[in-house]
Amino acid sequence: PIGAMVRAFPDMPVIADYKTMDSGFKNVQRTKDQGGHLMTVCANASDATVRSAIDEGKKLGIDVVVDTIGAKDQPGRARQCWEWGADFIYLHYSADERRADDSRDTTPWLPGVLEVVPGPVGIATFGVEDAVCAAKMGAEYFVIGHPLTDGDDPLGELTRYVDEVKSNYRPRG
């Protein structure tokens, strides 16, 4: 599937969102073999798994995105992974957590992580409201999936989402 995306969109970076929990190096190799540019490893994986993904990514020229889904200490683990050489940190409050408590999202973690990670920090969002909040705080990239794609007008919602994030973005500083 990664190779098909690369062929369909040759001028766009393609991310392999494996949410890797084991064999980090192998998923980096798989990403490279299929022509992908970035891959995800879960911050909640073992130190060895995260480090093997980062190390292999450096060797093969694949950027490693550390997805913080399930991490108990978001700033601490994000900082640790950044110090090991992660290329991106991705704050992720899971869809299952959201179903269990829809009053929460990823934005409360953002200030603490931005304070300890000098590089690119992105955020999972559930809609325009939390994306705008994150944009104002200085998140560098934004992810939205099924909350947008499950709606009646995905293209219209995506357009609104992008417009709102762009107009509210404030670089961290």
PDB file of C-alpha atoms in Angstrom:
ATOM      1  CA  PRO A   1       0.000   0.000   0.000  1.00  0.00           C
ATOM      2  CA  ILE A   2       2.864   2.448   0.691  1.00  0.00           C
ATOM      3  CA  GLY A   3       4.313   1.868  -2.767  1.00  0.00           C
ATOM      4  CA  ALA A   4       0.912   2.491  -4.354  1.00  0.00           C
ATOM      5  CA  MET A   5       0.657   5.826  -2.528  1.00  0.00           C
ATOM      6  CA  VAL A   6       4.162   6.794  -3.645  1.00  0.00           C
ATOM      7  CA  ARG A   7       3.297   5.979  -7.265  1.00  0.00           C
ATOM      8  CA  ALA A   8      -0.027   7.820  -7.069  1.00  0.00           C
ATOM      9  CA  PHE A   9       1.519  10.936  -5.475  1.00  0.00           C
ATOM     10  CA  PRO A  10       5.157  11.039  -6.606  1.00  0.00           C
ATOM     11  CA  ASP A  11       5.731  14.637  -5.489  1.00  0.00           C
ATOM     12  CA  MET A  12       4.330  14.178  -1.976  1.00  0.00           C
ATOM     13  CA  PRO A  13       6.054  12.703   1.077  1.00  0.00           C
ATOM     14  CA  VAL A  14       4.347   9.461   2.074  1.00  0.00           C
ATOM     15  CA  ILE A  15       4.160   8.318   5.686  1.00  0.00           C
ATOM     16  CA  ALA A  16       3.840   4.681   6.693  1.00  0.00           C
ATOM     17  CA  ASP A  17       1.670   4.910   9.797  1.00  0.00           C
ATOM     18  CA  TYR A  18       2.563   1.511  11.211  1.00  0.00           C
ATOM     19  CA  LYS A  19       2.273   2.501  14.880  1.00  0.00           C
ATOM     20  CA  THR A  20       5.263   0.211  15.356  1.00  0.00           C
ATOM     21  CA  MET A  21       5.537  -1.580  18.713  1.00  0.00           C
ATOM     22  CA  ASP A  22       8.253  -4.105  17.758  1.00  0.00           C
ATOM     23  CA  SER A  23      10.898  -4.515  15.045  1.00  0.00           C
ATOM     24  CA  GLY A  24      11.344  -0.789  14.510  1.00  0.00           C
ATOM     25  CA  PHE A  25      14.277  -1.304  12.157  1.00  0.00           C
ATOM     26  CA  LYS A  26      12.259  -3.697   9.996  1.00  0.00           C
ATOM     27  CA  ASN A  27       9.432  -1.224   9.447  1.00  0.00           C
ATOM     28  CA  VAL A  28      11.972   1.450   8.495  1.00  0.00           C
ATOM     29  CA  GLN A  29      13.442  -0.967   5.939  1.00  0.00           C
ATOM     30  CA  ARG A  30       9.948  -1.798   4.670  1.00  0.00           C
ATOM     31  CA  THR A  31       9.183   1.916   4.304  1.00  0.00           C
ATOM     32  CA  LYS A  32      12.404   2.453   2.332  1.00  0.00           C
ATOM     33  CA  ASP A  33      11.798  -0.599   0.121  1.00  0.00           C
ATOM     34  CA  GLN A  34       8.349   0.702  -0.820  1.00  0.00           C
ATOM     35  CA  GLY A  35       9.552   4.247  -1.512  1.00  0.00           C
ATOM     36  CA  GLY A  36       8.043   5.889   1.573  1.00  0.00           C
ATOM     37  CA  HIS A  37       9.614   8.864   3.285  1.00  0.00           C
ATOM     38  CA  LEU A  38       8.481   8.712   6.927  1.00  0.00           C
ATOM     39  CA  MET A  39       7.311   6.002   9.320  1.00  0.00           C
ATOM     40  CA  THR A  40       5.782   5.908  12.791  1.00  0.00           C
ATOM     41  CA  VAL A  41       6.964   4.155  15.908  1.00  0.00           C
ATOM     42  CA  CYS A  42       4.996   4.277  19.152  1.00  0.00           C
ATOM     43  CA  ALA A  43       6.653   6.096  22.026  1.00  0.00           C
ATOM     44  CA  ASN A  44       5.081   3.437  24.231  1.00  0.00           C
ATOM     45  CA  ALA A  45       7.174   0.712  22.569  1.00  0.00           C
ATOM     46  CA  SER A  46      10.320  -0.513  24.291  1.00  0.00           C
ATOM     47  CA  ASP A  47      13.355   1.750  24.282  1.00  0.00           C
ATOM     48  CA  ALA A  48      15.094  -0.790  22.045  1.00  0.00           C
ATOM     49  CA  THR A  49      12.299  -0.662  19.467  1.00  0.00           C
ATOM     50  CA  VAL A  50      12.170   3.131  19.352  1.00  0.00           C
ATOM     51  CA  ARG A  51      15.942   3.406  19.127  1.00  0.00           C
ATOM     52  CA  SER A  52      16.206   0.730  16.438  1.00  0.00           C
ATOM     53  CA  ALA A  53      13.701   2.629  14.299  1.00  0.00           C
ATOM     54  CA  ILE A  54      15.533   5.927  14.797  1.00  0.00           C
ATOM     55  CA  ASP A  55      18.964   4.396  14.126  1.00  0.00           C
ATOM     56  CA  GLU A  56      17.790   2.577  10.992  1.00  0.00           C
ATOM     57  CA  GLY A  57      16.010   5.710   9.813  1.00  0.00           C
ATOM     58  CA  LYS A  58      19.261   7.665  10.042  1.00  0.00           C
ATOM     59  CA  LYS A  59      21.081   4.950   8.054  1.00  0.00           C
ATOM     60  CA  LEU A  60      18.445   4.718   5.315  1.00  0.00           C
ATOM     61  CA  GLY A  61      17.265   8.329   5.103  1.00  0.00           C
ATOM     62  CA  ILE A  62      13.768   7.628   6.430  1.00  0.00           C
ATOM     63  CA  ASP A  63      12.332  10.147   8.894  1.00  0.00           C
ATOM     64  CA  VAL A  64      10.981   8.602  12.082  1.00  0.00           C
ATOM     65  CA  VAL A  65       7.842  10.043  13.638  1.00  0.00           C
ATOM     66  CA  VAL A  66       7.391   9.086  17.285  1.00  0.00           C
ATOM     67  CA  ASP A  67       3.667   8.696  18.000  1.00  0.00           C
ATOM     68  CA  THR A  68       2.943   9.258  21.699  1.00  0.00           C
ATOM     69  CA  ILE A  69      -0.289   7.233  21.751  1.00  0.00           C
ATOM     70  CA  GLY A  70      -0.622   5.660  25.193  1.00  0.00           C
ATOM     71  CA  ALA A  71       2.500   7.244  26.713  1.00  0.00           C
ATOM     72  CA  LYS A  72       1.921   8.084  30.380  1.00  0.00           C
ATOM     73  CA  ASP A  73       4.468  10.928  30.599  1.00  0.00           C
ATOM     74  CA  GLN A  74       4.032  12.778  27.316  1.00  0.00           C
ATOM     75  CA  PRO A  75       6.702  15.485  27.806  1.00  0.00           C
ATOM     76  CA  GLY A  76       9.223  13.092  29.344  1.00  0.00           C
ATOM     77  CA  ARG A  77       8.927  10.416  26.686  1.00  0.00           C
ATOM     78  CA  ALA A  78       8.791  12.954  23.858  1.00  0.00           C
ATOM     79  CA  ARG A  79      11.989  14.606  25.115  1.00  0.00           C
ATOM     80  CA  GLN A  80      13.728  11.241  25.495  1.00  0.00           C
ATOM     81  CA  CYS A  81      12.810  10.158  21.958  1.00  0.00           C
ATOM     82  CA  TRP A  82      13.885  13.531  20.564  1.00  0.00           C
ATOM     83  CA  GLU A  83      17.250  13.188  22.326  1.00  0.00           C
ATOM     84  CA  TRP A  84      17.680   9.762  20.707  1.00  0.00           C
ATOM     85  CA  GLY A  85      17.272  11.417  17.305  1.00  0.00           C
ATOM     86  CA  ALA A  86      13.574  11.231  16.403  1.00  0.00           C
ATOM     87  CA  ASP A  87      12.756  13.497  13.463  1.00  0.00           C
ATOM     88  CA  PHE A  88       9.205  14.369  14.537  1.00  0.00           C
ATOM     89  CA  ILE A  89       7.087  14.025  17.672  1.00  0.00           C
ATOM     90  CA  TYR A  90       3.378  13.357  17.179  1.00  0.00           C
ATOM     91  CA  LEU A  91       1.069  13.863  20.177  1.00  0.00           C
ATOM     92  CA  HIS A  92      -1.803  11.415  19.941  1.00  0.00           C
ATOM     93  CA  TYR A  93      -4.854  11.031  22.168  1.00  0.00           C
ATOM     94  CA  SER A  94      -6.399   7.905  20.696  1.00  0.00           C
ATOM     95  CA  ALA A  95      -9.832   7.525  19.157  1.00  0.00           C
ATOM     96  CA  ASP A  96     -10.634   4.841  21.735  1.00  0.00           C
ATOM     97  CA  GLU A  97      -9.682   7.176  24.581  1.00  0.00           C
ATOM     98  CA  ARG A  98     -11.867   9.846  22.982  1.00  0.00           C
ATOM     99  CA  ARG A  99     -14.808   7.433  22.790  1.00  0.00           C
ATOM    100  CA  ALA A 100     -14.372   6.700  26.495  1.00  0.00           C
ATOM    101  CA  ASP A 101     -14.110  10.409  27.403  1.00  0.00           C
ATOM    102  CA  ASP A 102     -15.100  12.844  24.666  1.00  0.00           C
ATOM    103  CA  SER A 103     -14.319  15.858  26.849  1.00  0.00           C
ATOM    104  CA  ARG A 104     -10.561  15.299  26.388  1.00  0.00           C
ATOM    105  CA  ASP A 105      -8.156  15.720  23.499  1.00  0.00           C
ATOM    106  CA  THR A 106      -4.428  16.097  22.869  1.00  0.00           C
ATOM    107  CA  THR A 107      -4.091  19.856  23.391  1.00  0.00           C
ATOM    108  CA  PRO A 108      -3.355  19.801  27.167  1.00  0.00           C
ATOM    109  CA  TRP A 109      -0.103  17.936  26.467  1.00  0.00           C
ATOM    110  CA  LEU A 110       1.123  20.411  23.864  1.00  0.00           C
ATOM    111  CA  PRO A 111       2.626  23.197  26.042  1.00  0.00           C
ATOM    112  CA  GLY A 112       4.699  20.762  28.109  1.00  0.00           C
ATOM    113  CA  VAL A 113       6.036  18.975  25.046  1.00  0.00           C
ATOM    114  CA  LEU A 114       6.788  22.201  23.154  1.00  0.00           C
ATOM    115  CA  GLU A 115       8.789  23.297  26.196  1.00  0.00           C
ATOM    116  CA  VAL A 116      11.121  20.274  26.092  1.00  0.00           C
ATOM    117  CA  VAL A 117      11.262  19.348  22.383  1.00  0.00           C
ATOM    118  CA  PRO A 118      12.920  21.942  20.132  1.00  0.00           C
ATOM    119  CA  GLY A 119      11.992  20.175  16.887  1.00  0.00           C
ATOM    120  CA  PRO A 120       8.756  19.564  15.002  1.00  0.00           C
ATOM    121  CA  VAL A 121       5.809  18.651  17.219  1.00  0.00           C
ATOM    122  CA  GLY A 122       2.505  17.680  15.659  1.00  0.00           C
ATOM    123  CA  ILE A 123      -0.855  16.855  17.107  1.00  0.00           C
ATOM    124  CA  ALA A 124      -3.793  14.538  16.516  1.00  0.00           C
ATOM    125  CA  THR A 125      -7.041  16.465  16.378  1.00  0.00           C
ATOM    126  CA  PHE A 126     -10.716  15.583  16.423  1.00  0.00           C
ATOM    127  CA  GLY A 127     -12.024  18.677  14.675  1.00  0.00           C
ATOM    128  CA  VAL A 128     -11.574  22.348  13.942  1.00  0.00           C
ATOM    129  CA  GLU A 129     -11.894  23.443  17.575  1.00  0.00           C
ATOM    130  CA  ASP A 130      -8.931  21.533  18.995  1.00  0.00           C
ATOM    131  CA  ALA A 131      -6.908  22.136  15.808  1.00  0.00           C
ATOM    132  CA  VAL A 132      -7.354  25.902  16.181  1.00  0.00           C
ATOM    133  CA  CYS A 133      -6.353  25.665  19.844  1.00  0.00           C
ATOM    134  CA  ALA A 134      -3.199  23.741  18.889  1.00  0.00           C
ATOM    135  CA  ALA A 135      -2.430  26.176  16.045  1.00  0.00           C
ATOM    136  CA  LYS A 136      -2.541  29.082  18.469  1.00  0.00           C
ATOM    137  CA  MET A 137      -0.148  27.220  20.806  1.00  0.00           C
ATOM    138  CA  GLY A 138       2.407  26.565  18.061  1.00  0.00           C
ATOM    139  CA  ALA A 139       1.972  22.958  16.944  1.00  0.00           C
ATOM    140  CA  GLU A 140       3.887  22.526  13.685  1.00  0.00           C
ATOM    141  CA  TYR A 141       1.665  19.965  11.986  1.00  0.00           C
ATOM    142  CA  PHE A 142      -1.876  18.681  12.381  1.00  0.00           C
ATOM    143  CA  VAL A 143      -3.490  15.315  11.788  1.00  0.00           C
ATOM    144  CA  ILE A 144      -7.153  14.490  11.445  1.00  0.00           C
ATOM    145  CA  GLY A 145      -8.658  11.275  10.163  1.00  0.00           C
ATOM    146  CA  HIS A 146     -11.985   9.601  10.640  1.00  0.00           C
ATOM    147  CA  PRO A 147     -13.670  12.450  12.521  1.00  0.00           C
ATOM    148  CA  LEU A 148     -13.412  14.340   9.242  1.00  0.00           C
ATOM    149  CA  THR A 149     -13.698  11.520   6.719  1.00  0.00           C
ATOM    150  CA  ASP A 150     -16.783  10.018   8.392  1.00  0.00           C
ATOM    151  CA  GLY A 151     -18.812  13.204   7.889  1.00  0.00           C
ATOM    152  CA  ASP A 152     -21.290  14.053   5.143  1.00  0.00           C
ATOM    153  CA  ASP A 153     -18.965  16.527   3.366  1.00  0.00           C
ATOM    154  CA  PRO A 154     -15.330  15.462   3.894  1.00  0.00           C
ATOM    155  CA  LEU A 155     -13.900  17.835   1.278  1.00  0.00           C
ATOM    156  CA  GLY A 156     -15.828  20.808   2.627  1.00  0.00           C
ATOM    157  CA  GLU A 157     -14.842  19.948   6.192  1.00  0.00           C
ATOM    158  CA  LEU A 158     -11.201  19.504   5.198  1.00  0.00           C
ATOM    159  CA  THR A 159     -11.217  22.878   3.442  1.00  0.00           C
ATOM    160  CA  ARG A 160     -12.691  24.530   6.526  1.00  0.00           C
ATOM    161  CA  TYR A 161     -10.194  22.717   8.770  1.00  0.00           C
ATOM    162  CA  VAL A 162      -7.189  23.844   6.710  1.00  0.00           C
ATOM    163  CA  ASP A 163      -8.445  27.423   6.417  1.00  0.00           C
ATOM    164  CA  GLU A 164      -9.059  27.701  10.169  1.00  0.00           C
ATOM    165  CA  VAL A 165      -5.702  26.180  11.119  1.00  0.00           C
ATOM    166  CA  LYS A 166      -3.830  28.461   8.711  1.00  0.00           C
ATOM    167  CA  SER A 167      -5.616  31.605   9.842  1.00  0.00           C
ATOM    168  CA  ASN A 168      -5.051  30.838  13.542  1.00  0.00           C
ATOM    169  CA  TYR A 169      -1.489  29.523  13.386  1.00  0.00           C
ATOM    170  CA  ARG A 170       1.044  31.202  15.664  1.00  0.00           C
ATOM    171  CA  PRO A 171       4.623  29.917  15.651  1.00  0.00           C
ATOM    172  CA  ARG A 172       5.880  28.823  19.024  1.00  0.00           C
ATOM    173  CA  GLY A 173       8.173  31.215  20.615  1.00  0.00           C
TER     174      GLY A 173
END
